[in-house]
PDB file of C-alpha atoms in Angstrom:
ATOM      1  CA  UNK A   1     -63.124 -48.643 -65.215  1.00 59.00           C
ATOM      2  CA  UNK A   2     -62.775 -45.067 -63.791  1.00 52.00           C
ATOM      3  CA  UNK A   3     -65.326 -46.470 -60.891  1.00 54.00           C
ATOM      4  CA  UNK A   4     -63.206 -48.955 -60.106  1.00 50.00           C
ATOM      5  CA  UNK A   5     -59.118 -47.272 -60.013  1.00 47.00           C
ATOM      6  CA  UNK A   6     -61.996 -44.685 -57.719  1.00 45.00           C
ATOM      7  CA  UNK A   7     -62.683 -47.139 -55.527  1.00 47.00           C
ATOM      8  CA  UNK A   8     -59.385 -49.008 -55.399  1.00 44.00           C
ATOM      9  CA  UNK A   9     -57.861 -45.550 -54.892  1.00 46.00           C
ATOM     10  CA  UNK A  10     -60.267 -44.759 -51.939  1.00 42.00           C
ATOM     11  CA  UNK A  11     -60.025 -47.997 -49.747  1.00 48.00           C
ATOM     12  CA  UNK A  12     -56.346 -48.131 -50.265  1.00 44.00           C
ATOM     13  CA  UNK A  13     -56.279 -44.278 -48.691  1.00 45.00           C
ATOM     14  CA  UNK A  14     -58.845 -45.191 -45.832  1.00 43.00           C
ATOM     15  CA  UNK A  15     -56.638 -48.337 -45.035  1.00 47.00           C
ATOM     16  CA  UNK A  16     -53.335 -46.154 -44.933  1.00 47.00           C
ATOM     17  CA  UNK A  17     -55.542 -43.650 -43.260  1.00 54.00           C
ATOM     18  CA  UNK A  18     -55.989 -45.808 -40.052  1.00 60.00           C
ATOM     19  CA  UNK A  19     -52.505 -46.472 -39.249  1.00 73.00           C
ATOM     20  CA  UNK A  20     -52.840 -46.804 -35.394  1.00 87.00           C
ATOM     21  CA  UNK A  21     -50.255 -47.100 -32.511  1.00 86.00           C
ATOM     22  CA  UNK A  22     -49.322 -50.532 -31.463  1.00 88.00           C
ATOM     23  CA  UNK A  23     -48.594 -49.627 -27.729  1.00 90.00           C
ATOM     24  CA  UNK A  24     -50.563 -48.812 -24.901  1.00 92.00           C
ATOM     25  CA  UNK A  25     -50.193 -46.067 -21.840  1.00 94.00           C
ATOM     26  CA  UNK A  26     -47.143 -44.809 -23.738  1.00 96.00           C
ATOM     27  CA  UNK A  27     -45.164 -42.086 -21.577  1.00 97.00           C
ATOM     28  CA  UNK A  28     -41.805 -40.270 -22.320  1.00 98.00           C
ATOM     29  CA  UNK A  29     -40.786 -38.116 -20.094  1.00 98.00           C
ATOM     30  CA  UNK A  30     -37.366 -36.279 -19.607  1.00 97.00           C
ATOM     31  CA  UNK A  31     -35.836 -35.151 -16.214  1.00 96.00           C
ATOM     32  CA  UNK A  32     -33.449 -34.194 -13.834  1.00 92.00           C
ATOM     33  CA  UNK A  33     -32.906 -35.874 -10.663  1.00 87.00           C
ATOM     34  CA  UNK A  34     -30.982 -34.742  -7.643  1.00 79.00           C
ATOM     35  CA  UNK A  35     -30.410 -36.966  -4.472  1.00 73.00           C
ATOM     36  CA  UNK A  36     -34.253 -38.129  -4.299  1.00 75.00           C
ATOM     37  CA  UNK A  37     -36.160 -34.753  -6.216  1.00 87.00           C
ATOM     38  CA  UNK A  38     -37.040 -35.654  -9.573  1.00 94.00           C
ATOM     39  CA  UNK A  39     -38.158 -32.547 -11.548  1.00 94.00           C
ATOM     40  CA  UNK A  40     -39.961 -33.220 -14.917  1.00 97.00           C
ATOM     41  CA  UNK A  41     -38.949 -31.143 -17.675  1.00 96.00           C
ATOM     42  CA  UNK A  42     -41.530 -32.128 -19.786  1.00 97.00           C
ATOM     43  CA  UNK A  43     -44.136 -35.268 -20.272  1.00 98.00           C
ATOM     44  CA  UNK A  44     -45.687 -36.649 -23.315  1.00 98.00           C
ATOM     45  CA  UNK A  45     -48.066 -39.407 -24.295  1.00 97.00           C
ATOM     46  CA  UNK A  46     -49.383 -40.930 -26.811  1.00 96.00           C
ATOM     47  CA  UNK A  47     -53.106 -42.216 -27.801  1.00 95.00           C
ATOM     48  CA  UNK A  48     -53.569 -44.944 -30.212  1.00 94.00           C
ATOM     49  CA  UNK A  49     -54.610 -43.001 -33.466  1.00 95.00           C
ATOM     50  CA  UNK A  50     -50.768 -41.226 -32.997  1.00 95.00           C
ATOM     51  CA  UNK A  51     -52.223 -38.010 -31.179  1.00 97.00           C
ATOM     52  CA  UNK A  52     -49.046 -36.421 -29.244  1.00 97.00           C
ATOM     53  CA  UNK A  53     -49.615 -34.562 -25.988  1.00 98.00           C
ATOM     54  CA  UNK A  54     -47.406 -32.711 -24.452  1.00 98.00           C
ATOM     55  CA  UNK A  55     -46.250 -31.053 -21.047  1.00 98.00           C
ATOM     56  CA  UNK A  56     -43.189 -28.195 -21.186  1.00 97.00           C
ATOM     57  CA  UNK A  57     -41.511 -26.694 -18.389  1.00 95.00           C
ATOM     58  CA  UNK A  58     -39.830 -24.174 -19.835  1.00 92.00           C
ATOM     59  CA  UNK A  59     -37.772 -21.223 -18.130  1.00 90.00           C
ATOM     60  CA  UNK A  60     -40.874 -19.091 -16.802  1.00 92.00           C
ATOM     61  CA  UNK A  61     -44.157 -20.646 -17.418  1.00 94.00           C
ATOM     62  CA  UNK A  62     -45.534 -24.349 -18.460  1.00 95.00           C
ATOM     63  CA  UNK A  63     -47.525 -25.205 -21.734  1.00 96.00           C
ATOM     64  CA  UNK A  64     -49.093 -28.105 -23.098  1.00 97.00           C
ATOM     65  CA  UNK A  65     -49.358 -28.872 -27.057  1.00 97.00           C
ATOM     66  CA  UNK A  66     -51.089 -31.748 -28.823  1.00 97.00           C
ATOM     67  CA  UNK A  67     -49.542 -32.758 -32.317  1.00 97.00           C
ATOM     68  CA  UNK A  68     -51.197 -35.541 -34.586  1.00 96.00           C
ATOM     69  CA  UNK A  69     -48.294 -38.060 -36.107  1.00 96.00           C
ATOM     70  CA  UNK A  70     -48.383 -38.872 -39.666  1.00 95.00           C
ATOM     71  CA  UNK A  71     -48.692 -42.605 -40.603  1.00 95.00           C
ATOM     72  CA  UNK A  72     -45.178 -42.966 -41.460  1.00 95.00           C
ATOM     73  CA  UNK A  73     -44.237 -41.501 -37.647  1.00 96.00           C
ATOM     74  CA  UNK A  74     -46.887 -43.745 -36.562  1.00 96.00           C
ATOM     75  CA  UNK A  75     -45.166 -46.440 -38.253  1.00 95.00           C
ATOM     76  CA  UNK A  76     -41.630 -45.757 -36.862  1.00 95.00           C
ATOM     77  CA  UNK A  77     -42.752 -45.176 -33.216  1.00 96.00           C
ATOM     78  CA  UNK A  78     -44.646 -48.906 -33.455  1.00 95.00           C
ATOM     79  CA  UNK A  79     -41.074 -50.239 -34.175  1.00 95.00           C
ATOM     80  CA  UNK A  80     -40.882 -49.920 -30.277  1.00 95.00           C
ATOM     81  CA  UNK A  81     -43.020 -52.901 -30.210  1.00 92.00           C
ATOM     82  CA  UNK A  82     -41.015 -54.961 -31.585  1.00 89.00           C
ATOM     83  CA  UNK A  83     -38.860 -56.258 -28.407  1.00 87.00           C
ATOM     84  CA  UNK A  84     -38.825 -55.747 -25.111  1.00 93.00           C
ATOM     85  CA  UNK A  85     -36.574 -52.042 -24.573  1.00 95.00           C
ATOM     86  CA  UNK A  86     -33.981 -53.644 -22.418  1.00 94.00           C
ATOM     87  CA  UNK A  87     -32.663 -55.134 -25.809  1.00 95.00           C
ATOM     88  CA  UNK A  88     -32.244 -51.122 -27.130  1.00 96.00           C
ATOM     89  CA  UNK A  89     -29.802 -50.850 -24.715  1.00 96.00           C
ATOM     90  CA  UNK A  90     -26.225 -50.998 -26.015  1.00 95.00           C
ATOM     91  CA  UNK A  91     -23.729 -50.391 -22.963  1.00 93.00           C
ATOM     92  CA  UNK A  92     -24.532 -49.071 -19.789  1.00 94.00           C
ATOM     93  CA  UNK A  93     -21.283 -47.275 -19.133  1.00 91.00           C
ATOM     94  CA  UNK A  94     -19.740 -43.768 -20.870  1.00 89.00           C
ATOM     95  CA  UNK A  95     -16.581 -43.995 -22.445  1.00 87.00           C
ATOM     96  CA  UNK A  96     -13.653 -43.176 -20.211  1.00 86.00           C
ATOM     97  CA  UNK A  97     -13.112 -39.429 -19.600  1.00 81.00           C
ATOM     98  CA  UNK A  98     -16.327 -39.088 -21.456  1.00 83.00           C
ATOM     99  CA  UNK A  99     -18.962 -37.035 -19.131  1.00 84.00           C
ATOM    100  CA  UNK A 100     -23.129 -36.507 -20.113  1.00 86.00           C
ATOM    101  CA  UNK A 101     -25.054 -33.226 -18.834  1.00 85.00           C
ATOM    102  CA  UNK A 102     -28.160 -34.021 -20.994  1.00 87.00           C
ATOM    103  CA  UNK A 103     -31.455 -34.915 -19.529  1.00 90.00           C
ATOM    104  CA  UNK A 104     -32.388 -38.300 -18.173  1.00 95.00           C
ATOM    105  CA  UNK A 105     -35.418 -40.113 -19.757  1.00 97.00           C
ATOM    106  CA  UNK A 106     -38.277 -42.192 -18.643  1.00 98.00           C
ATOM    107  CA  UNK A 107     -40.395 -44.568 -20.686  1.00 97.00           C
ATOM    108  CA  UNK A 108     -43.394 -46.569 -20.124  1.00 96.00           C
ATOM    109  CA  UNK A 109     -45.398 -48.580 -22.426  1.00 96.00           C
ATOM    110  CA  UNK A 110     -47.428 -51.216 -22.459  1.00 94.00           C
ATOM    111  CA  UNK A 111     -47.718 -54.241 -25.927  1.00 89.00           C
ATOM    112  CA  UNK A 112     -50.526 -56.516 -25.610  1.00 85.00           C
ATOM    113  CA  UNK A 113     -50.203 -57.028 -21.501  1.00 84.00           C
ATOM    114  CA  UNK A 114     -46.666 -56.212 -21.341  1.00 90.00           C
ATOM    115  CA  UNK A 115     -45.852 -53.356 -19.497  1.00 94.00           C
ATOM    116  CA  UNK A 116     -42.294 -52.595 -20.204  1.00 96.00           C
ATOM    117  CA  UNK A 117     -40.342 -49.428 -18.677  1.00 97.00           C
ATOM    118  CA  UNK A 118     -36.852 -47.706 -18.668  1.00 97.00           C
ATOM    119  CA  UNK A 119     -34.810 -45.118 -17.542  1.00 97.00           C
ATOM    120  CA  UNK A 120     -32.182 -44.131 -19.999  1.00 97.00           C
ATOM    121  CA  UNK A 121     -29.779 -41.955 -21.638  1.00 96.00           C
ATOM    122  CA  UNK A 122     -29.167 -41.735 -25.495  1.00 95.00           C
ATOM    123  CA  UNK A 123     -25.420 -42.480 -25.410  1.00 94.00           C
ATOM    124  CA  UNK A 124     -26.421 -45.891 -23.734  1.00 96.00           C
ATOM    125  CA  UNK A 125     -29.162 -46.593 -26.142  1.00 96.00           C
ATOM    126  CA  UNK A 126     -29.043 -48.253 -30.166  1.00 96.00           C
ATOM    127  CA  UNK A 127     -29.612 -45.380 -33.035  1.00 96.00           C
ATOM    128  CA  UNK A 128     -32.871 -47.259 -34.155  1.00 95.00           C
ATOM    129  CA  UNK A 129     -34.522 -46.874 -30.456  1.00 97.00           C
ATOM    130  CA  UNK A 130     -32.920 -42.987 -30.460  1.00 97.00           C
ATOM    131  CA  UNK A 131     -34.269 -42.239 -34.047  1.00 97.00           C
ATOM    132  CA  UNK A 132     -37.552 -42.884 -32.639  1.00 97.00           C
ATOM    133  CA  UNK A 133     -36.604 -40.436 -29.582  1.00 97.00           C
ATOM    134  CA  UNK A 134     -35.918 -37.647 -31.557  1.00 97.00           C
ATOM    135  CA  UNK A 135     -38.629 -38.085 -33.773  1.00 97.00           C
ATOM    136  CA  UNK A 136     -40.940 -37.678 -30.552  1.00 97.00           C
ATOM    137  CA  UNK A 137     -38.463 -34.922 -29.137  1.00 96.00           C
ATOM    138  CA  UNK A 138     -38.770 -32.581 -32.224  1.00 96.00           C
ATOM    139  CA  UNK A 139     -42.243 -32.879 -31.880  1.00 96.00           C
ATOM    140  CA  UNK A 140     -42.266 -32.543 -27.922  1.00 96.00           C
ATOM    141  CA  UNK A 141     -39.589 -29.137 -28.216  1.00 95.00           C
ATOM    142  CA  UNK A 142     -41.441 -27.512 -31.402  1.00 95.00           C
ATOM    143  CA  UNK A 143     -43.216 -25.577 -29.538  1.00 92.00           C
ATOM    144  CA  UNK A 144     -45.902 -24.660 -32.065  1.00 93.00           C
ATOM    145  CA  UNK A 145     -48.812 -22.174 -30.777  1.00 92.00           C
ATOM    146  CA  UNK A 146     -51.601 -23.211 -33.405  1.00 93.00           C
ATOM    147  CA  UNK A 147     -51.473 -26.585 -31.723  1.00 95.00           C
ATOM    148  CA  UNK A 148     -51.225 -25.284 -27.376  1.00 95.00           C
ATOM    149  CA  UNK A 149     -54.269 -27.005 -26.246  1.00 96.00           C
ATOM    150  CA  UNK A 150     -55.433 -26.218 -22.094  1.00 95.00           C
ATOM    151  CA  UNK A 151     -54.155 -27.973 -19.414  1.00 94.00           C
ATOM    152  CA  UNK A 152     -54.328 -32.004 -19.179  1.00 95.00           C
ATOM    153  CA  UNK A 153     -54.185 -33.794 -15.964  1.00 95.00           C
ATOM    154  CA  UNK A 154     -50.895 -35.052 -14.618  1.00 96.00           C
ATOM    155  CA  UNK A 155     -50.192 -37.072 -12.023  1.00 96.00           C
ATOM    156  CA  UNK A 156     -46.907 -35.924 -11.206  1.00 95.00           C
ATOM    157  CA  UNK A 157     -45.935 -37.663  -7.806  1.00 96.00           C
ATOM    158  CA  UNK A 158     -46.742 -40.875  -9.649  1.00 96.00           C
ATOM    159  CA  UNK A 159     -44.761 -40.193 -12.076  1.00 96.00           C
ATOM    160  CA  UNK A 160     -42.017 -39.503  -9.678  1.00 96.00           C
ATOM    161  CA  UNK A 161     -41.975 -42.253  -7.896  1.00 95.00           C
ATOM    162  CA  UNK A 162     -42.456 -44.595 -11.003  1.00 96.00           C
ATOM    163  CA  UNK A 163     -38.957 -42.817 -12.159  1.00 95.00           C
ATOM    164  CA  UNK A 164     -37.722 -43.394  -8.649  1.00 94.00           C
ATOM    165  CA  UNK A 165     -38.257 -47.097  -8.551  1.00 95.00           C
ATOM    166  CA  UNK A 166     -37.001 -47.501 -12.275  1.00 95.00           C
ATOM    167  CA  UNK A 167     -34.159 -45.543 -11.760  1.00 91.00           C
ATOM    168  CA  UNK A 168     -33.052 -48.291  -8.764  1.00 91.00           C
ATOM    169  CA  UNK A 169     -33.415 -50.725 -11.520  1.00 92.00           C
ATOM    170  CA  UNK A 170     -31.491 -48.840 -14.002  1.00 92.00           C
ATOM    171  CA  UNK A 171     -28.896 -47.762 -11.982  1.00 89.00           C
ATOM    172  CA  UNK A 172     -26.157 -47.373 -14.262  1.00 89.00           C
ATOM    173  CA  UNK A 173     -26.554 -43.781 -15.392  1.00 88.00           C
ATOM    174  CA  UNK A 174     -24.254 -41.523 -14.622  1.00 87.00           C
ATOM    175  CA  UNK A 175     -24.749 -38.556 -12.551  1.00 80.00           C
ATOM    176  CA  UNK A 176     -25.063 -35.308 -14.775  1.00 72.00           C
ATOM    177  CA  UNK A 177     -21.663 -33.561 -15.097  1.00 66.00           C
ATOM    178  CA  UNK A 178     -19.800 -31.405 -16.793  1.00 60.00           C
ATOM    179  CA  UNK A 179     -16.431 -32.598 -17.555  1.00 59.00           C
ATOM    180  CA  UNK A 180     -13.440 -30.855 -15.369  1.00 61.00           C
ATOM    181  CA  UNK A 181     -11.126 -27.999 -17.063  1.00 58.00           C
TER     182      UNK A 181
END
């Protein structure tokens, strides 16, 4: 009996174990864009056993981290999946006399063939899809030294102009402003 609640007890941990990511060439990126110069303030994607990496611009210098998600972040990020992120998107105007000086974000993934991708803000986007956001953001911002890993490569005028096109498509964001005293 032991032998068996053993074994019962060990494929039931390697099946929870293997909790993979349900999208493909995932990408979140936040940035700033000014007339047509789009600088990134930091890039992140993610492989599909939930590995994390990460790109930081910060004030003097650049790093680049790698974090490992648990199963149950696995499990919220795959909730991305589950529509297409257009339908995440809950207005696409700010309240009036309301102004936003956050960052802008970028997404890009890909289910099955579907390769889906947004520009957005989080006041214009459902608490589910911004749950998931700030999951990957606390992550993204931690800024944890055991886990700086060396340089990955970035394809940054890609990554540009992919904004640059979305961000035609999306055009309802506001400019970044602070509001007027």
């Amino acid at each position: 009996m032991k032998n068996l609640l053993f074994f019962l007890t060990l494929i039931l941990s390697l099946m929870l174990d293997g909790q993979k990511i349900e999208l493909n060439d995932f990408k979140l990126i936040a940035y700033d864009i000014e007339a047509t110069d789009v600088s990134i303030l930091s890039y992140s994607t993610l492989d599909k056993n939930g590995k994390l990496k990460v790109y930081l611009k910060r004030y003097k210098d650049t790093v680049f981290y790698s974090y490992q998600l648990t199963n149950e972040e696995i499990e919220r990020v795959n909730q991305l999946s589950s529509g297409k992120l257009q339908d995440f998107v809950v207005r696409k105007k700010l309240e009036k006399d309301t102004y936003y000086a956050g960052n802008r974000y970028y997404i890009n993934l890909k289910v099955k063939s579907n390769n889906q991708k947004l520009c957005f803000i989080p006041p214009f986007m459902n608490s589910r899809f911004n749950d998931i956001v700030e999951l990957l953001n606390e992550k993204i911002y931690r800024q944890d030294d055991s886990v700086r890993i060396s340089e990955f490569e970035i394809n940054f005028e890609q990554i540009k102009n992919d904004i640059l096109k979305q961000n035609e498509v999306d055009n309802y964001l506001p400019q970044k402003k602070l509001p007027l005293r």
